[in-house]
PDB file of C-alpha atoms in Angstrom:
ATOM      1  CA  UNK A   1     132.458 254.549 309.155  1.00 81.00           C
ATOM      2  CA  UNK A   2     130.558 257.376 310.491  1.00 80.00           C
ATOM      3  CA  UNK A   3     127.666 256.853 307.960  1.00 87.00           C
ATOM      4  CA  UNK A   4     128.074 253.166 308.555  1.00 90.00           C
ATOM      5  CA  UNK A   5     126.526 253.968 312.376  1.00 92.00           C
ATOM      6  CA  UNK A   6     125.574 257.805 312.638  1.00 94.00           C
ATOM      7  CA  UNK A   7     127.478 259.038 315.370  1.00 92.00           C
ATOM      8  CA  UNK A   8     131.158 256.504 315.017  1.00 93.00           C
ATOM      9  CA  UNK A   9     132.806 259.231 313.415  1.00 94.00           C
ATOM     10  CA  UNK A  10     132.410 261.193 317.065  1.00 94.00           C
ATOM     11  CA  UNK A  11     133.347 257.583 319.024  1.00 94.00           C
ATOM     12  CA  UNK A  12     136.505 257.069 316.018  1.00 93.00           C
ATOM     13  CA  UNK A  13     138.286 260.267 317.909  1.00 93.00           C
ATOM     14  CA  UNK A  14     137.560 259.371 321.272  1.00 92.00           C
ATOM     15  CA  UNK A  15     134.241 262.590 321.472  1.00 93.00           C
ATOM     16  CA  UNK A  16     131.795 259.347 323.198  1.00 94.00           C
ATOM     17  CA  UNK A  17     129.126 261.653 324.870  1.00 95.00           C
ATOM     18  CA  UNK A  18     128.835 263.218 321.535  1.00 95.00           C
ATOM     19  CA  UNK A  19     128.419 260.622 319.276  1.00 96.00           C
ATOM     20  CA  UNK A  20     126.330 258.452 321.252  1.00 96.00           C
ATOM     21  CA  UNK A  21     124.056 262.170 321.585  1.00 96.00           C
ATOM     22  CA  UNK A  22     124.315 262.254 317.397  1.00 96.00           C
ATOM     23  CA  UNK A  23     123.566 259.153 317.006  1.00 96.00           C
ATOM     24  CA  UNK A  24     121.194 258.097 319.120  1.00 96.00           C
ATOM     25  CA  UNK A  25     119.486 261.504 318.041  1.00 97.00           C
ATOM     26  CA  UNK A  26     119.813 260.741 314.475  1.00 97.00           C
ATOM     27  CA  UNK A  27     118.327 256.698 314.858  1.00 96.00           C
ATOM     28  CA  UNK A  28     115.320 257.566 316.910  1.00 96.00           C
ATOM     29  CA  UNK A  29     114.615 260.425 314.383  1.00 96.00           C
ATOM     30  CA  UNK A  30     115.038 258.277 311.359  1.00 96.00           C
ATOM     31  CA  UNK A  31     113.040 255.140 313.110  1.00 96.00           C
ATOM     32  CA  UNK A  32     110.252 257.699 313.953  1.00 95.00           C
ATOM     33  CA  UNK A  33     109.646 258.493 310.405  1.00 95.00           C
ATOM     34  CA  UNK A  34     109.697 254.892 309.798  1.00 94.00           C
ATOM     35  CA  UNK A  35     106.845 254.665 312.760  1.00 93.00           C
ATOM     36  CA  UNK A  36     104.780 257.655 311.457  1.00 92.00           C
ATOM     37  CA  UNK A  37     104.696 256.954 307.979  1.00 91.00           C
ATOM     38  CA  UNK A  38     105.243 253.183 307.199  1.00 91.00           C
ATOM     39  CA  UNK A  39     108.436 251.873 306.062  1.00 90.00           C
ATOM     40  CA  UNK A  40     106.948 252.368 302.900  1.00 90.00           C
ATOM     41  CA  UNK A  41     107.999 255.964 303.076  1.00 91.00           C
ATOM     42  CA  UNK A  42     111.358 255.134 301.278  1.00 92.00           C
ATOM     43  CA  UNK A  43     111.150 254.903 297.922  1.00 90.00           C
ATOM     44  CA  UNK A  44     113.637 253.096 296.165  1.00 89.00           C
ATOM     45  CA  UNK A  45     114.671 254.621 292.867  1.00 89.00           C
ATOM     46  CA  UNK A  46     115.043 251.482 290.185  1.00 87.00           C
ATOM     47  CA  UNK A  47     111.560 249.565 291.653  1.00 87.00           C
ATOM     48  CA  UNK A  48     108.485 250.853 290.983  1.00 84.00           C
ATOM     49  CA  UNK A  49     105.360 251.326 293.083  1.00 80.00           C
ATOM     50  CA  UNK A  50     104.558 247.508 292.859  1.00 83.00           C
ATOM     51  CA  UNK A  51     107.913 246.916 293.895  1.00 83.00           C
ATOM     52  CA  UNK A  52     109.038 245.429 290.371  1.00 86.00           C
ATOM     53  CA  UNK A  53     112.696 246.506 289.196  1.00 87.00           C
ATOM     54  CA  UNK A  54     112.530 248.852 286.884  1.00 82.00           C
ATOM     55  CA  UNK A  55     114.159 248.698 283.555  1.00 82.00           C
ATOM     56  CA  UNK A  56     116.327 251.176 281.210  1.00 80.00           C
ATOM     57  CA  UNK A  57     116.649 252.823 284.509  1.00 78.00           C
ATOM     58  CA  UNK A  58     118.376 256.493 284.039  1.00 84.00           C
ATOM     59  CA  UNK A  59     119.571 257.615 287.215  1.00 82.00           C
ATOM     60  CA  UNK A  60     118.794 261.605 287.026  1.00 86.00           C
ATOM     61  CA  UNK A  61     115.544 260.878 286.234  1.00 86.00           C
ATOM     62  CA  UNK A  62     115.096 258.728 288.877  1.00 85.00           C
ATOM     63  CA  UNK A  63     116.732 260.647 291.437  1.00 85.00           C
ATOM     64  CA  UNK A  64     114.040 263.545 290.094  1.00 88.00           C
ATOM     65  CA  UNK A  65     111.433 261.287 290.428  1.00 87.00           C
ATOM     66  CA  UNK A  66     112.461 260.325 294.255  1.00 90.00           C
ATOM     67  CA  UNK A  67     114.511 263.316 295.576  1.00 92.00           C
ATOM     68  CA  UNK A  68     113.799 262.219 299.379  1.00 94.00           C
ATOM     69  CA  UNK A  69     115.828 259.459 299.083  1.00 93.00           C
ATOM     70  CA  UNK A  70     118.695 261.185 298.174  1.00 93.00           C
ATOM     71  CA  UNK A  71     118.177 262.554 302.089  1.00 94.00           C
ATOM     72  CA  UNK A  72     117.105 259.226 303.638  1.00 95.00           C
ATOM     73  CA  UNK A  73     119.986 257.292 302.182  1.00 95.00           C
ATOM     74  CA  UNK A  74     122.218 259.707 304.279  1.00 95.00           C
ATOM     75  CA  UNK A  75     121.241 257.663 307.789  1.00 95.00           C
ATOM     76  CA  UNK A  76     123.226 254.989 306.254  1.00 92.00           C
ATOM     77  CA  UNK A  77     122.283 250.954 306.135  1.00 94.00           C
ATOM     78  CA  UNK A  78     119.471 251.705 308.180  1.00 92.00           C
ATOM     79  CA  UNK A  79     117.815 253.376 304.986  1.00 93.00           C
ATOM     80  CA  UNK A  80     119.487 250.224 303.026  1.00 93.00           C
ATOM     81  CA  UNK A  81     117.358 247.728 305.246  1.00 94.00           C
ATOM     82  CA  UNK A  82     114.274 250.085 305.515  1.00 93.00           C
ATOM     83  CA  UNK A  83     114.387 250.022 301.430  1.00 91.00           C
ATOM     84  CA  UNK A  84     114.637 246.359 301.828  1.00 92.00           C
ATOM     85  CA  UNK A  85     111.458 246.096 303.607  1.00 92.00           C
ATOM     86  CA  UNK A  86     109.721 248.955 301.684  1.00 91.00           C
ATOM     87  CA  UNK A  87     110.192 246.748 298.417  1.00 91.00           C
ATOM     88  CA  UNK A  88     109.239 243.772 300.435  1.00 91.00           C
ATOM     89  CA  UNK A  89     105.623 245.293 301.577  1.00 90.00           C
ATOM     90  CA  UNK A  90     105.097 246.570 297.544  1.00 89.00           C
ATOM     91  CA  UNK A  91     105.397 242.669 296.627  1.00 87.00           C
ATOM     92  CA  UNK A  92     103.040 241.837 298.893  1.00 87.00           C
ATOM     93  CA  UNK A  93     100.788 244.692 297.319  1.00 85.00           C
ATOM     94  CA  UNK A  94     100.821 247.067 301.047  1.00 84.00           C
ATOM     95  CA  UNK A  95     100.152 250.470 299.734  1.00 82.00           C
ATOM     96  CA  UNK A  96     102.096 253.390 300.732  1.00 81.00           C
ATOM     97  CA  UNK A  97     100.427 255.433 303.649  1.00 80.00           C
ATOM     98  CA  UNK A  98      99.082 259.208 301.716  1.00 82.00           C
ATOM     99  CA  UNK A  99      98.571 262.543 302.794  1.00 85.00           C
ATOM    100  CA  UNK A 100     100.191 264.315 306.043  1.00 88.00           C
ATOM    101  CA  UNK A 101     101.513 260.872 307.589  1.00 90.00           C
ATOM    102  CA  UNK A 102     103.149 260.048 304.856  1.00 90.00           C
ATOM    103  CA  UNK A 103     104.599 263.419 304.311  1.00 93.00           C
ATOM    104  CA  UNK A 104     105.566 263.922 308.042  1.00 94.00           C
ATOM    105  CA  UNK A 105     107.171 260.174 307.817  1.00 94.00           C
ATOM    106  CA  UNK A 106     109.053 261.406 304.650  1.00 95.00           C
ATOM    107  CA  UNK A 107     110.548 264.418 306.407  1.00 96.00           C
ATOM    108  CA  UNK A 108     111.180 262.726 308.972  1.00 96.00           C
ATOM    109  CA  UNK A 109     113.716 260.023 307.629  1.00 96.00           C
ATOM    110  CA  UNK A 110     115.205 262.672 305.450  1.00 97.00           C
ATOM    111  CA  UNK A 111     115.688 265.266 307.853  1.00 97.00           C
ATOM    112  CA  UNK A 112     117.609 262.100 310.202  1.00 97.00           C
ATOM    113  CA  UNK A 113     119.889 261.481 306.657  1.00 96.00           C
ATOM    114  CA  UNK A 114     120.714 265.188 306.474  1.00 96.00           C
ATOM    115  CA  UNK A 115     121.712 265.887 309.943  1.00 96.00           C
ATOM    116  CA  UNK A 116     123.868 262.619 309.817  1.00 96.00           C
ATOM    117  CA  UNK A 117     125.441 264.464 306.967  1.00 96.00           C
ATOM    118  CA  UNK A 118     126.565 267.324 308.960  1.00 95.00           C
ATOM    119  CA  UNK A 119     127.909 265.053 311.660  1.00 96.00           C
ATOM    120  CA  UNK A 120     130.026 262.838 309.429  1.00 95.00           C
ATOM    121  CA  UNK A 121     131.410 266.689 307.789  1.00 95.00           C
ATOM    122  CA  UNK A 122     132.178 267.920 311.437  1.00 95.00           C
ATOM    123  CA  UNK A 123     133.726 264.480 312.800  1.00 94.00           C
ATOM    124  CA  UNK A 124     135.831 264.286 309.783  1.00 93.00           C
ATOM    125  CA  UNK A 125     137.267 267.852 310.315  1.00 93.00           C
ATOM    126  CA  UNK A 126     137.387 267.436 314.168  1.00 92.00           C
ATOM    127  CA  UNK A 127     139.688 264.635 313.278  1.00 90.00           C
ATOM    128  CA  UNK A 128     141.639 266.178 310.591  1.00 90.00           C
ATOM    129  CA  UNK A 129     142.543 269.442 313.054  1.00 86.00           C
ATOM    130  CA  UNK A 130     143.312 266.806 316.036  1.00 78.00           C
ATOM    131  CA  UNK A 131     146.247 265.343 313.252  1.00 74.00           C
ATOM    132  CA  UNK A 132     146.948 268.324 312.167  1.00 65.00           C
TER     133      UNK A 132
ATOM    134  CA  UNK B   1      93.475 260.822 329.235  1.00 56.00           C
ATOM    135  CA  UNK B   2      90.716 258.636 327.471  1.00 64.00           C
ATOM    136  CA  UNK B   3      91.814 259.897 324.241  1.00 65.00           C
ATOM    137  CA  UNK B   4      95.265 259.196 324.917  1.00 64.00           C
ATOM    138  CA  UNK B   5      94.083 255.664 325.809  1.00 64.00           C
ATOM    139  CA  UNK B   6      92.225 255.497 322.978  1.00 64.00           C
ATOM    140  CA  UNK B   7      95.253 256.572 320.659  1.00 62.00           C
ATOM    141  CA  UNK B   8      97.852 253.995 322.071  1.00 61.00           C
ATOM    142  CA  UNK B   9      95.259 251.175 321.180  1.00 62.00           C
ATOM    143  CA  UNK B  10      94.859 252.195 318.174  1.00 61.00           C
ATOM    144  CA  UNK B  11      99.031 252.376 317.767  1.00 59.00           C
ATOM    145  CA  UNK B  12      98.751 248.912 318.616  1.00 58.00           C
ATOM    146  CA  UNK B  13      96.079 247.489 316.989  1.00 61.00           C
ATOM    147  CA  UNK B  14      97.658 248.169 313.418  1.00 69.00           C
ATOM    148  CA  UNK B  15     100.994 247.060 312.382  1.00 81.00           C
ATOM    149  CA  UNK B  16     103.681 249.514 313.469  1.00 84.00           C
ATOM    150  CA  UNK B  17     106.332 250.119 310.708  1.00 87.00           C
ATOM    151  CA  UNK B  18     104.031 248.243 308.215  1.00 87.00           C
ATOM    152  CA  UNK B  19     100.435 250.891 308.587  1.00 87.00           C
ATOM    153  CA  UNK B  20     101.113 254.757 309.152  1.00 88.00           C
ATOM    154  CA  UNK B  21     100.429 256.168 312.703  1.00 88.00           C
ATOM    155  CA  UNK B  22      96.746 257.273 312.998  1.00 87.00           C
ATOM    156  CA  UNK B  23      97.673 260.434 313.926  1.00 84.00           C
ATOM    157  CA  UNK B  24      95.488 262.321 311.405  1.00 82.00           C
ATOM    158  CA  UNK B  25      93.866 264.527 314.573  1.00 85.00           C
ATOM    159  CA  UNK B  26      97.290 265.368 316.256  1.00 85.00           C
ATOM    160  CA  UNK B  27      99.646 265.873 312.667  1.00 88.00           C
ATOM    161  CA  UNK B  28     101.292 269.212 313.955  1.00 88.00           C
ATOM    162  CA  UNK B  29     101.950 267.560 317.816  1.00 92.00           C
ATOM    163  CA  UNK B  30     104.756 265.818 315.330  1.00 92.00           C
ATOM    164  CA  UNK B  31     106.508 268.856 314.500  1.00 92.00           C
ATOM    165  CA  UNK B  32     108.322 268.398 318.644  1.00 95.00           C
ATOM    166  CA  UNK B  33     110.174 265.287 318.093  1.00 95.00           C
ATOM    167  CA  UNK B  34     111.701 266.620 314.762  1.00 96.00           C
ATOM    168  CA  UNK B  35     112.374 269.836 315.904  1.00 97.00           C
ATOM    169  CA  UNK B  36     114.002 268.354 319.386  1.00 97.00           C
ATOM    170  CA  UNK B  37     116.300 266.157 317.471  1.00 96.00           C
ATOM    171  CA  UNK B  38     117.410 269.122 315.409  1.00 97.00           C
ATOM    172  CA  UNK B  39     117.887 271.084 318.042  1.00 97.00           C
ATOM    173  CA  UNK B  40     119.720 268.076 319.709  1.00 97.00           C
ATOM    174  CA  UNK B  41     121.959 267.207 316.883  1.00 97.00           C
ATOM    175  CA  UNK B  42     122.744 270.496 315.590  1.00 96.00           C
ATOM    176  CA  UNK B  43     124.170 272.234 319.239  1.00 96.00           C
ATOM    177  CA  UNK B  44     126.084 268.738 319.768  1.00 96.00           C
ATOM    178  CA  UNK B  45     127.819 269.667 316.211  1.00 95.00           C
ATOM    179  CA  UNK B  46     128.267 273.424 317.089  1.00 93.00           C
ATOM    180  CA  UNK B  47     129.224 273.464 320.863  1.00 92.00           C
ATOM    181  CA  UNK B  48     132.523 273.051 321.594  1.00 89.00           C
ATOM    182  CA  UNK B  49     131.937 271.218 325.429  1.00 92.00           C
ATOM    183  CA  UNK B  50     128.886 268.274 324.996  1.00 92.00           C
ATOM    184  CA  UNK B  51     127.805 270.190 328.890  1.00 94.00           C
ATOM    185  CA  UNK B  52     126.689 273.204 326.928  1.00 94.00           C
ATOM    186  CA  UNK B  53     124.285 270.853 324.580  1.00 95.00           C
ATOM    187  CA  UNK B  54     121.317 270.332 326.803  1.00 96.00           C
ATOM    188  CA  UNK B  55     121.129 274.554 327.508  1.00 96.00           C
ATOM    189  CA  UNK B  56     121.795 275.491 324.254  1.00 96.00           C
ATOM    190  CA  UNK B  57     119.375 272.739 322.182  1.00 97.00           C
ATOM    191  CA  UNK B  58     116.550 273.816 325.240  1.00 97.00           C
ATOM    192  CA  UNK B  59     116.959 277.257 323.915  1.00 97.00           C
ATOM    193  CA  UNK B  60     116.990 276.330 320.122  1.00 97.00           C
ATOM    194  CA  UNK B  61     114.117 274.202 320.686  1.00 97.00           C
ATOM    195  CA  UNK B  62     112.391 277.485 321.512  1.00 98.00           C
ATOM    196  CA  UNK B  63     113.362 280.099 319.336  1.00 97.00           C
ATOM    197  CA  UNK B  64     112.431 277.426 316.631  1.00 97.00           C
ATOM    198  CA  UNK B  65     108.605 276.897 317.665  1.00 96.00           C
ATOM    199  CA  UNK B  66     108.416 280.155 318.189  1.00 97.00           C
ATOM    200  CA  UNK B  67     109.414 281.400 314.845  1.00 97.00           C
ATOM    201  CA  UNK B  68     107.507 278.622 313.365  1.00 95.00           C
ATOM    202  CA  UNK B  69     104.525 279.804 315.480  1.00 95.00           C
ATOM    203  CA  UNK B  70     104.851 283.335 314.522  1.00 97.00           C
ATOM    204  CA  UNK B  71     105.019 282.656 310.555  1.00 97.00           C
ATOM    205  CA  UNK B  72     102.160 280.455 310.712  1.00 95.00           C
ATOM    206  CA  UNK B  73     100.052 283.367 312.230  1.00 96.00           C
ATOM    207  CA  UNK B  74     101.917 285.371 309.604  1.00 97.00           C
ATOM    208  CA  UNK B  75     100.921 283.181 306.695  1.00 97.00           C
ATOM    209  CA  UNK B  76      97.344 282.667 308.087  1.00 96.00           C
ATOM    210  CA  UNK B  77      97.104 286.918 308.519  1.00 97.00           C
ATOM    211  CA  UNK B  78      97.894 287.096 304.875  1.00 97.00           C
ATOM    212  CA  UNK B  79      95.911 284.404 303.457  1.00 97.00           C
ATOM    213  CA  UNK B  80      92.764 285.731 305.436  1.00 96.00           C
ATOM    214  CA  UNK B  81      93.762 289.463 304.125  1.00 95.00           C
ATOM    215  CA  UNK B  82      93.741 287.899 300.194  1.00 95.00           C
ATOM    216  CA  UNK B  83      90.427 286.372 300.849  1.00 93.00           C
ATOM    217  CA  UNK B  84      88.746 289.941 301.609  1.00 88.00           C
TER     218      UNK B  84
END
């Protein structure tokens, strides 16, 4: 649930003020990459560059090839649809934005999937010591 | 203030999520946000009452640039002392 919607881990045991704060937070950062660098900062491993699925696929390599996502996927289905979109724009032949932008964009969205990360971890154990 | 005028029509005149930001000029202005929402996120995790956050992020937000600020000059100092 809480990577479902980043921050409904916090709202789940009753913390509102903080998870609206995490999440909220966490959105705006990941949207803001989106803003910055074009949707077309996620790159989905298994599609290539013209947006074509890929064949004979092998996961490592592809997860080598486009380590960022690994971070962005983090934010949850907001990545999912942002992929979506990304794949959309490379059918339509959109190139990817280059240089700083893009690499700002790119940090941007993972940075939002990494901090998610540590507030799923601390709303699951904030739960687990409320049961326990 | 012209420039800032200047900037927001060009925001608008491409397509936002679709074109990058022409931010080319103003690249390390972009280094707030991101640092803000760290600073944000990471003292909501850590502090135990949410009225701590906004005191304790404030102060993060600082020690951050400042660090940042003070390797930069470090990195520059030593790249300028390699080049002699």
């Amino acid at each position: 649930m809480a990577w479902l919607l980043p921050g409904a881990g916090y709202l789940l045991i009753g913390q509102r003020t903080r998870g609206l704060t995490v999440g909220i937070s966490v959105l705006t950062l990941f949207l803001a990459g989106l803003l910055i660098g074009g949707v077309r900062v996620i790159e989905v491993p298994g599609f290539d560059g013209t947006g074509q699925r890929q064949r004979d696929v092998r996961v490592i390599h592809e997860i080598q090839e486009k380590p960022w996502f690994v971070g962005q996927i983090l934010t949850g289905p907001a990545c999912l649809i942002g992929g979506w979109f990304s794949i959309d724009l490379a059918h339509q032949r959109i190139p990817r934005s280059h240089g700083r932008v893009n690499e700002i964009g790119t940090l941007y969205t993972a940075v939002a999937g990494m901090l998610n990360l540590m507030a799923i971890i601390d709303s699951a154990y904030r739960g687990a010591s409320r049961q326990g | 203030m012209p420039a800032m005028v200047a900037l927001l029509s060009q925001v608008w005149s491409r397509a936002p999520f679709v074109a990058p930001l022409p931010v080319w000029n103003y690249w390390y202005l972009l280094l707030l946000p991101l640092v803000a929402a760290i600073a944000v996120v990471y003292k909501s995790i850590r502090c135990g009452s949410m009225r701590q956050v906004p005191r304790e992020a404030a102060i993060l937000f600082v020690v951050i640039l400042v660090v940042m600020v003070l390797a930069a000059g470090a990195l520059a100092g030593l790249v300028t002392l390699l080049e002699m």
